[in-house]
Short mmCIF file of C-alpha atoms and ligand atoms in Angstrom, two decimals:
data_model
loop_
_atom_site.label_atom_id
_atom_site.label_comp_id
_atom_site.label_asym_id
_atom_site.label_seq_id
_atom_site.Cartn_x
_atom_site.Cartn_y
_atom_site.Cartn_z
CA MET A 13 -73.90 35.60 12.63
CA ALA A 14 -72.22 37.25 15.61
CA LEU A 15 -68.42 37.23 15.69
CA VAL A 16 -66.97 33.81 16.50
CA SER A 17 -64.15 33.03 18.96
CA THR A 18 -60.85 33.05 17.07
CA LEU A 19 -59.69 30.13 19.18
CA GLU A 20 -62.74 28.10 18.17
CA ILE A 21 -62.02 28.88 14.48
CA LEU A 22 -58.38 27.86 14.85
CA GLU A 23 -58.96 24.74 16.93
CA LYS A 24 -61.26 23.40 14.21
CA ALA A 25 -58.62 24.22 11.59
CA ASP A 26 -55.94 22.49 13.68
CA LYS A 27 -58.07 19.37 14.09
CA GLU A 28 -58.99 19.19 10.40
CA GLY A 29 -55.56 20.20 9.00
CA TYR A 30 -56.16 23.48 7.18
CA ALA A 31 -55.39 27.16 7.84
CA VAL A 32 -57.57 30.22 8.14
CA GLY A 33 -56.60 33.55 6.59
CA ALA A 34 -56.11 36.54 8.86
CA PHE A 35 -56.39 39.56 6.59
CA ASN A 36 -55.44 43.06 7.74
CA ILE A 37 -57.82 45.93 7.15
CA ASN A 38 -57.09 49.60 6.62
CA ASN A 39 -60.46 50.84 5.37
CA MET A 40 -64.05 49.86 4.64
CA GLU A 41 -63.31 48.59 1.12
CA THR A 42 -60.89 46.02 2.54
CA VAL A 43 -63.44 44.78 5.09
CA ILE A 44 -66.07 44.30 2.39
CA ALA A 45 -63.62 42.58 0.02
CA ILE A 46 -62.46 40.13 2.72
CA ILE A 47 -65.91 39.17 3.95
CA GLU A 48 -67.52 38.93 0.50
CA ALA A 49 -64.70 36.68 -0.74
CA ALA A 50 -64.97 34.43 2.33
CA VAL A 51 -68.74 34.18 1.96
CA GLU A 52 -68.47 33.25 -1.72
CA LEU A 53 -66.11 30.40 -0.83
CA ASP A 54 -67.93 29.48 2.39
CA SER A 55 -64.73 29.93 4.38
CA PRO A 56 -64.10 31.08 7.94
CA VAL A 57 -62.03 34.24 8.09
CA ILE A 58 -60.19 36.40 10.62
CA VAL A 59 -60.04 40.15 10.22
CA GLY A 60 -56.82 41.64 11.57
CA VAL A 61 -56.52 45.22 12.81
CA SER A 62 -53.09 46.64 13.66
CA GLU A 63 -52.39 49.46 16.09
CA SER A 64 -51.59 51.76 13.18
CA ALA A 65 -54.87 50.82 11.45
CA ILE A 66 -56.60 51.71 14.74
CA ARG A 67 -54.82 55.06 14.77
CA TYR A 68 -55.97 55.61 11.18
CA MET A 69 -59.67 54.81 11.49
CA GLY A 70 -60.43 54.48 15.20
CA ILE A 71 -61.18 51.26 17.05
CA LYS A 72 -64.93 51.75 17.10
CA MET A 73 -65.04 52.24 13.32
CA ALA A 74 -62.89 49.14 12.72
CA ALA A 75 -64.82 46.92 15.14
CA GLY A 76 -68.19 48.35 14.07
CA MET A 77 -67.63 47.63 10.37
CA VAL A 78 -66.48 44.07 10.98
CA LYS A 79 -69.25 43.23 13.48
CA THR A 80 -71.96 44.73 11.24
CA LEU A 81 -70.87 42.75 8.20
CA ALA A 82 -70.25 39.55 10.17
CA GLU A 83 -73.77 39.65 11.57
CA ALA A 84 -75.19 39.71 8.04
CA VAL A 85 -73.35 36.61 6.76
CA PRO A 86 -73.51 32.89 7.54
CA ILE A 87 -69.75 32.23 7.90
CA SER A 88 -67.52 32.38 11.01
CA VAL A 89 -65.72 35.72 11.29
CA GLY A 90 -63.13 36.46 14.01
CA LEU A 91 -61.86 39.94 14.87
CA HIS A 92 -58.21 40.10 15.89
CA LEU A 93 -55.86 42.78 17.22
CA ASP A 94 -52.65 42.34 15.21
CA HIS A 95 -49.24 43.13 16.79
CA GLY A 96 -50.65 44.74 19.93
CA LYS A 97 -47.80 46.49 21.70
CA LYS A 98 -49.54 48.65 24.26
CA MET A 99 -51.53 47.33 27.21
CA GLU A 100 -53.96 50.19 26.62
CA THR A 101 -54.76 48.95 23.07
CA ILE A 102 -55.21 45.39 24.34
CA LYS A 103 -57.76 46.61 26.90
CA GLU A 104 -59.56 48.72 24.27
CA ALA A 105 -59.74 45.74 21.89
CA VAL A 106 -61.20 43.51 24.63
CA LYS A 107 -63.73 46.23 25.49
CA ASN A 108 -64.72 46.64 21.84
CA GLY A 109 -65.56 43.00 21.22
CA PHE A 110 -62.42 41.71 19.52
CA THR A 111 -62.40 37.91 19.66
CA SER A 112 -58.60 37.69 19.99
CA VAL A 113 -55.61 39.89 20.66
CA MET A 114 -51.95 39.52 19.80
CA ILE A 115 -49.48 40.80 22.34
CA ASP A 116 -46.22 41.37 20.54
CA ALA A 117 -43.45 41.73 23.08
CA SER A 118 -41.09 39.67 20.91
CA ASP A 119 -38.51 42.45 20.98
CA ARG A 120 -38.21 42.13 24.79
CA PRO A 121 -35.98 39.67 26.68
CA PHE A 122 -37.66 36.26 27.23
CA GLU A 123 -38.61 36.74 30.92
CA GLU A 124 -40.08 40.18 30.26
CA ASN A 125 -42.03 38.87 27.26
CA VAL A 126 -43.44 36.09 29.51
CA LYS A 127 -44.42 38.61 32.20
CA ILE A 128 -46.19 40.98 29.79
CA THR A 129 -47.89 38.15 27.91
CA LYS A 130 -49.17 36.54 31.16
CA LYS A 131 -50.77 39.82 32.15
CA VAL A 132 -52.49 40.06 28.74
CA VAL A 133 -53.74 36.47 29.04
CA GLU A 134 -55.25 37.31 32.43
CA ILE A 135 -57.09 40.37 31.06
CA ALA A 136 -58.22 38.76 27.79
CA HIS A 137 -59.27 35.38 29.18
CA SER A 138 -61.42 36.98 31.85
CA ALA A 139 -63.47 38.43 28.95
CA GLY A 140 -63.45 35.21 26.88
CA VAL A 141 -60.95 36.67 24.39
CA SER A 142 -58.11 34.47 23.11
CA VAL A 143 -54.45 35.48 22.93
CA GLU A 144 -51.64 35.16 20.38
CA ALA A 145 -47.99 35.93 21.09
CA GLU A 146 -44.73 35.69 19.21
CA LEU A 147 -41.16 34.55 19.81
CA GLY A 148 -38.26 35.36 17.51
CA LYS A 149 -38.04 38.25 15.07
CA LEU A 150 -39.15 38.77 11.50
CA PRO A 151 -36.29 40.54 9.73
CA GLY A 152 -36.55 42.06 6.27
CA PRO A 153 -34.29 40.72 3.49
CA GLU A 154 -33.05 44.28 3.19
CA ASP A 155 -31.49 43.86 6.64
CA ASP A 156 -27.92 43.24 5.68
CA ILE A 157 -27.21 40.24 7.91
CA SER A 158 -25.43 36.93 7.42
CA ILE A 159 -27.15 33.49 7.31
CA GLU A 160 -25.90 32.79 10.86
CA GLU A 161 -27.28 36.09 12.12
CA ARG A 162 -30.59 35.42 10.38
CA GLU A 163 -30.73 32.02 12.17
CA ALA A 164 -30.51 33.85 15.51
CA PHE A 165 -33.75 35.70 14.63
CA LEU A 166 -35.69 32.44 14.47
CA VAL A 167 -37.69 30.90 17.30
CA ASN A 168 -35.98 28.51 19.71
CA PRO A 169 -38.30 25.45 20.05
CA GLU A 170 -37.33 24.83 23.72
CA GLU A 171 -38.09 28.45 24.56
CA ALA A 172 -41.36 28.16 22.64
CA GLU A 173 -42.44 25.22 24.81
CA LYS A 174 -41.59 27.10 28.03
CA PHE A 175 -43.24 30.27 26.74
CA VAL A 176 -46.56 28.61 25.84
CA ASP A 177 -46.61 26.67 29.15
CA GLN A 178 -45.75 29.65 31.31
CA THR A 179 -48.05 32.19 29.64
CA GLY A 180 -51.15 30.11 28.84
CA ILE A 181 -51.53 31.72 25.37
CA ASP A 182 -53.99 30.13 22.93
CA PHE A 183 -52.04 30.30 19.68
CA PHE A 184 -48.42 30.98 18.96
CA ALA A 185 -46.49 32.78 16.24
CA PRO A 186 -43.01 31.29 15.76
CA ALA A 187 -40.47 33.12 13.58
CA ILE A 188 -39.45 30.47 11.02
CA GLY A 189 -38.04 32.53 8.17
CA THR A 190 -40.69 34.92 6.87
CA SER A 191 -40.65 38.71 7.06
CA HIS A 192 -43.25 41.43 6.73
CA GLY A 193 -43.65 43.42 3.53
CA ALA A 194 -43.04 42.86 -0.17
CA PHE A 195 -39.34 41.98 -0.09
CA LYS A 196 -39.16 38.72 1.83
CA PHE A 197 -36.54 36.66 0.03
CA LYS A 198 -33.58 37.35 -2.19
CA ALA A 199 -34.08 34.06 -4.03
CA LYS A 200 -36.61 31.21 -3.55
CA SER A 201 -38.98 31.10 -0.54
CA LYS A 202 -37.40 29.18 2.31
CA LEU A 203 -38.79 28.30 5.73
CA ASP A 204 -37.21 26.33 8.57
CA PHE A 205 -39.55 23.32 8.51
CA GLU A 206 -37.61 21.31 11.08
CA ARG A 207 -37.94 24.18 13.53
CA LEU A 208 -41.66 24.38 12.75
CA ARG A 209 -42.08 20.63 13.32
CA LEU A 210 -40.36 20.86 16.70
CA VAL A 211 -42.38 23.90 17.78
CA LYS A 212 -45.64 22.13 16.89
CA GLU A 213 -44.57 18.95 18.71
CA LYS A 214 -43.56 20.87 21.83
CA THR A 215 -46.41 23.40 22.05
CA GLN A 216 -49.43 21.52 20.64
CA VAL A 217 -51.32 24.79 19.99
CA PRO A 218 -52.50 26.30 16.68
CA LEU A 219 -49.56 28.12 15.07
CA VAL A 220 -49.54 31.43 13.21
CA LEU A 221 -47.46 32.45 10.21
CA HIS A 222 -46.78 36.17 9.98
CA GLY A 223 -45.36 37.73 6.85
CA ALA A 224 -47.11 35.21 4.63
CA SER A 225 -48.08 37.36 1.62
CA SER A 226 -47.46 35.75 -1.76
CA VAL A 227 -46.41 38.84 -3.76
CA ASN A 228 -47.08 36.50 -6.68
CA LYS A 229 -46.54 36.87 -10.43
CA LYS A 230 -50.13 37.96 -11.04
CA LEU A 231 -49.84 40.83 -8.54
CA LEU A 232 -46.40 41.82 -9.77
CA GLY A 233 -47.64 41.73 -13.40
CA ALA A 234 -50.57 44.00 -12.52
CA ALA A 235 -48.24 46.28 -10.53
CA GLU A 236 -45.95 46.61 -13.51
CA LYS A 237 -48.86 47.19 -15.90
CA TYR A 238 -50.14 50.12 -13.87
CA GLY A 239 -46.78 51.59 -12.94
CA LEU A 240 -46.46 50.52 -9.30
CA GLU A 241 -42.73 50.23 -8.64
CA LEU A 242 -41.98 46.89 -6.94
CA SER A 243 -38.80 45.66 -8.57
CA GLY A 244 -37.09 42.94 -6.56
CA ALA A 245 -40.25 42.15 -4.58
CA ARG A 246 -40.65 38.49 -3.62
CA GLY A 247 -43.19 36.80 -1.35
CA LEU A 248 -43.87 33.33 0.03
CA CYS A 249 -44.76 30.84 -2.69
CA SER A 250 -47.90 28.69 -2.38
CA GLU A 251 -46.07 25.34 -2.30
CA VAL A 252 -43.96 26.38 0.67
CA LEU A 253 -47.00 27.83 2.43
CA LYS A 254 -49.00 24.62 1.86
CA LYS A 255 -46.14 22.59 3.34
CA ALA A 256 -46.11 24.87 6.40
CA ILE A 257 -49.85 24.29 6.85
CA LYS A 258 -49.30 20.52 6.71
CA LYS A 259 -46.75 20.92 9.50
CA GLY A 260 -49.05 22.82 11.84
CA ILE A 261 -49.69 26.41 10.70
CA ASN A 262 -53.38 27.25 11.20
CA LYS A 263 -53.49 31.05 10.91
CA VAL A 264 -51.91 32.78 7.93
CA ASN A 265 -51.48 36.56 8.05
CA THR A 266 -51.79 38.65 4.89
CA ASP A 267 -51.56 42.39 4.54
CA THR A 268 -49.03 43.22 1.80
CA ASP A 269 -50.91 41.36 -0.98
CA LEU A 270 -54.03 43.38 -0.14
CA ARG A 271 -52.09 46.64 -0.12
CA ILE A 272 -50.65 45.85 -3.55
CA ALA A 273 -54.07 44.82 -4.92
CA PHE A 274 -55.69 47.97 -3.53
CA THR A 275 -53.02 50.23 -5.04
CA VAL A 276 -53.14 48.44 -8.40
CA GLY A 277 -56.93 48.86 -8.48
CA ILE A 278 -56.74 52.57 -7.75
CA ARG A 279 -53.93 53.12 -10.25
CA SER A 280 -55.78 51.20 -12.96
CA VAL A 281 -58.68 53.67 -12.80
CA LEU A 282 -56.67 56.83 -12.35
CA LEU A 283 -54.33 56.00 -15.22
CA GLN A 284 -56.95 54.77 -17.65
CA GLU A 285 -59.81 57.13 -16.89
CA PRO A 286 -58.49 60.62 -16.23
CA SER A 287 -61.98 62.12 -16.09
CA VAL A 288 -63.21 59.91 -13.20
CA PHE A 289 -63.55 61.61 -9.82
CA ASP A 290 -66.33 59.57 -8.19
CA PRO A 291 -64.70 57.74 -5.24
CA ARG A 292 -66.93 54.73 -5.80
CA LYS A 293 -65.64 54.34 -9.34
CA ILE A 294 -62.09 54.58 -8.03
CA MET A 295 -62.47 52.29 -5.00
CA GLY A 296 -64.78 49.74 -6.67
CA PRO A 297 -62.07 48.12 -8.85
CA ALA A 298 -59.67 48.20 -5.89
CA MET A 299 -62.20 46.19 -3.93
CA ASP A 300 -62.46 43.65 -6.78
CA PHE A 301 -58.67 43.26 -6.94
CA MET A 302 -58.56 42.66 -3.16
CA LYS A 303 -61.42 40.17 -3.32
CA ASP A 304 -59.47 38.13 -5.89
CA VAL A 305 -56.45 38.09 -3.57
CA VAL A 306 -58.53 36.85 -0.62
CA LYS A 307 -60.15 34.12 -2.73
CA GLU A 308 -56.79 32.90 -4.05
CA ARG A 309 -55.42 32.78 -0.51
CA ILE A 310 -58.43 30.89 0.83
CA GLU A 311 -57.98 28.25 -1.89
CA VAL A 312 -54.31 27.80 -0.96
CA LEU A 313 -55.08 27.60 2.77
CA GLY A 314 -57.64 24.83 2.24
CA SER A 315 -60.48 26.55 4.12
CA VAL A 316 -63.06 26.45 1.30
CA ASN A 317 -66.41 25.05 2.52
CA LYS A 318 -65.28 25.18 6.16
CA GLY A 319 -67.25 28.36 6.88
O1 G3H B 428 -47.68 42.83 10.37
C1 G3H B 428 -47.94 44.01 10.22
C2 G3H B 428 -49.08 44.43 9.41
O2 G3H B 428 -48.76 44.40 8.04
C3 G3H B 428 -49.63 45.75 9.86
O3 G3H B 428 -48.83 46.81 9.44
O4 G3H B 428 -48.75 48.41 11.35
O5 G3H B 428 -48.45 49.19 9.00
O6 G3H B 428 -50.69 48.44 9.80
P1 G3H B 428 -49.19 48.31 9.94
P1 13P B 429 -47.36 40.42 5.04
O1 13P B 429 -46.57 41.67 5.11
O2 13P B 429 -46.57 39.30 4.45
O3 13P B 429 -48.67 40.58 4.38
O4 13P B 429 -47.65 39.96 6.57
C1 13P B 429 -48.70 40.53 7.28
C2 13P B 429 -48.67 40.16 8.72
O5 13P B 429 -47.90 39.35 9.19
C3 13P B 429 -49.64 40.84 9.58
O6 13P B 429 -49.48 40.49 10.92
ZN1 ZN B 430 -47.36 40.22 11.38
#
């Protein structure tokens, strides 16, 4: 079917108490893996495209691949601009049929973030496109900061309420303790659930969890087997993620797990079959590894049979 409004996908998830995966793409193999996995589990899915992915493959290529595949399948597929920073990219995404855009001005002072986000809402809503925005920061565990300093990176629930009210955004990404990449925690996964509860209570919109990759044992085992160096990597464990979904997270962003799966797939062929030079034989297994990741995530998010 045609692409479906991301807001519609998330409002249903919010009402029924599950989350939908937003998976980042960097090439055609990733698009196919994501959509095939979602179709096999009859799950809705959101395809995320970052500004750097747009620089890599072009916005028309990214949007064209997702729209073409979505039209051929019976599940709901949303197309989302991830971490939009430039007004120009937001406008391009709206023009190219994205069903939602994220404006990420979370590094700006509150009032400036509100001003920029309001402008994006005006542009996007006039084209029927929904808007995500973020408050707080997602640090990396490698940032050498104290627990108190890390606290200061997290969303302030009062500010969140004001921000959602003043901007009119459709879904909101609060920083509650995750970070992007493969090195999220030094020890066990930990999120600020009380902060999440307050944000949900005060904003009443679908919430988004960035930096949600699992970097789980299976991926790390495969990485080790095929010589991908990831020592010390640690992601968000499924139990903690499930609890976050119970408390109001409806969109769960994953990129790192797919990047690891893709690399493991490529390495597995190149290391084991030195005579292979057909790109399809190299990319095929990478696609299978990524498909497994998407299926595992969909099971954890509870969106099976919600397609
Ligand atoms: O949250 C960020 C995503 O992982 C996208 O990263 O800008 O390197 O494509 P990227
Ligand atoms: P990960 O790095 O945990 O996959 O997070 C991706 C993300 O938040 C994309 O917006
Ligand atoms: Zn993110």
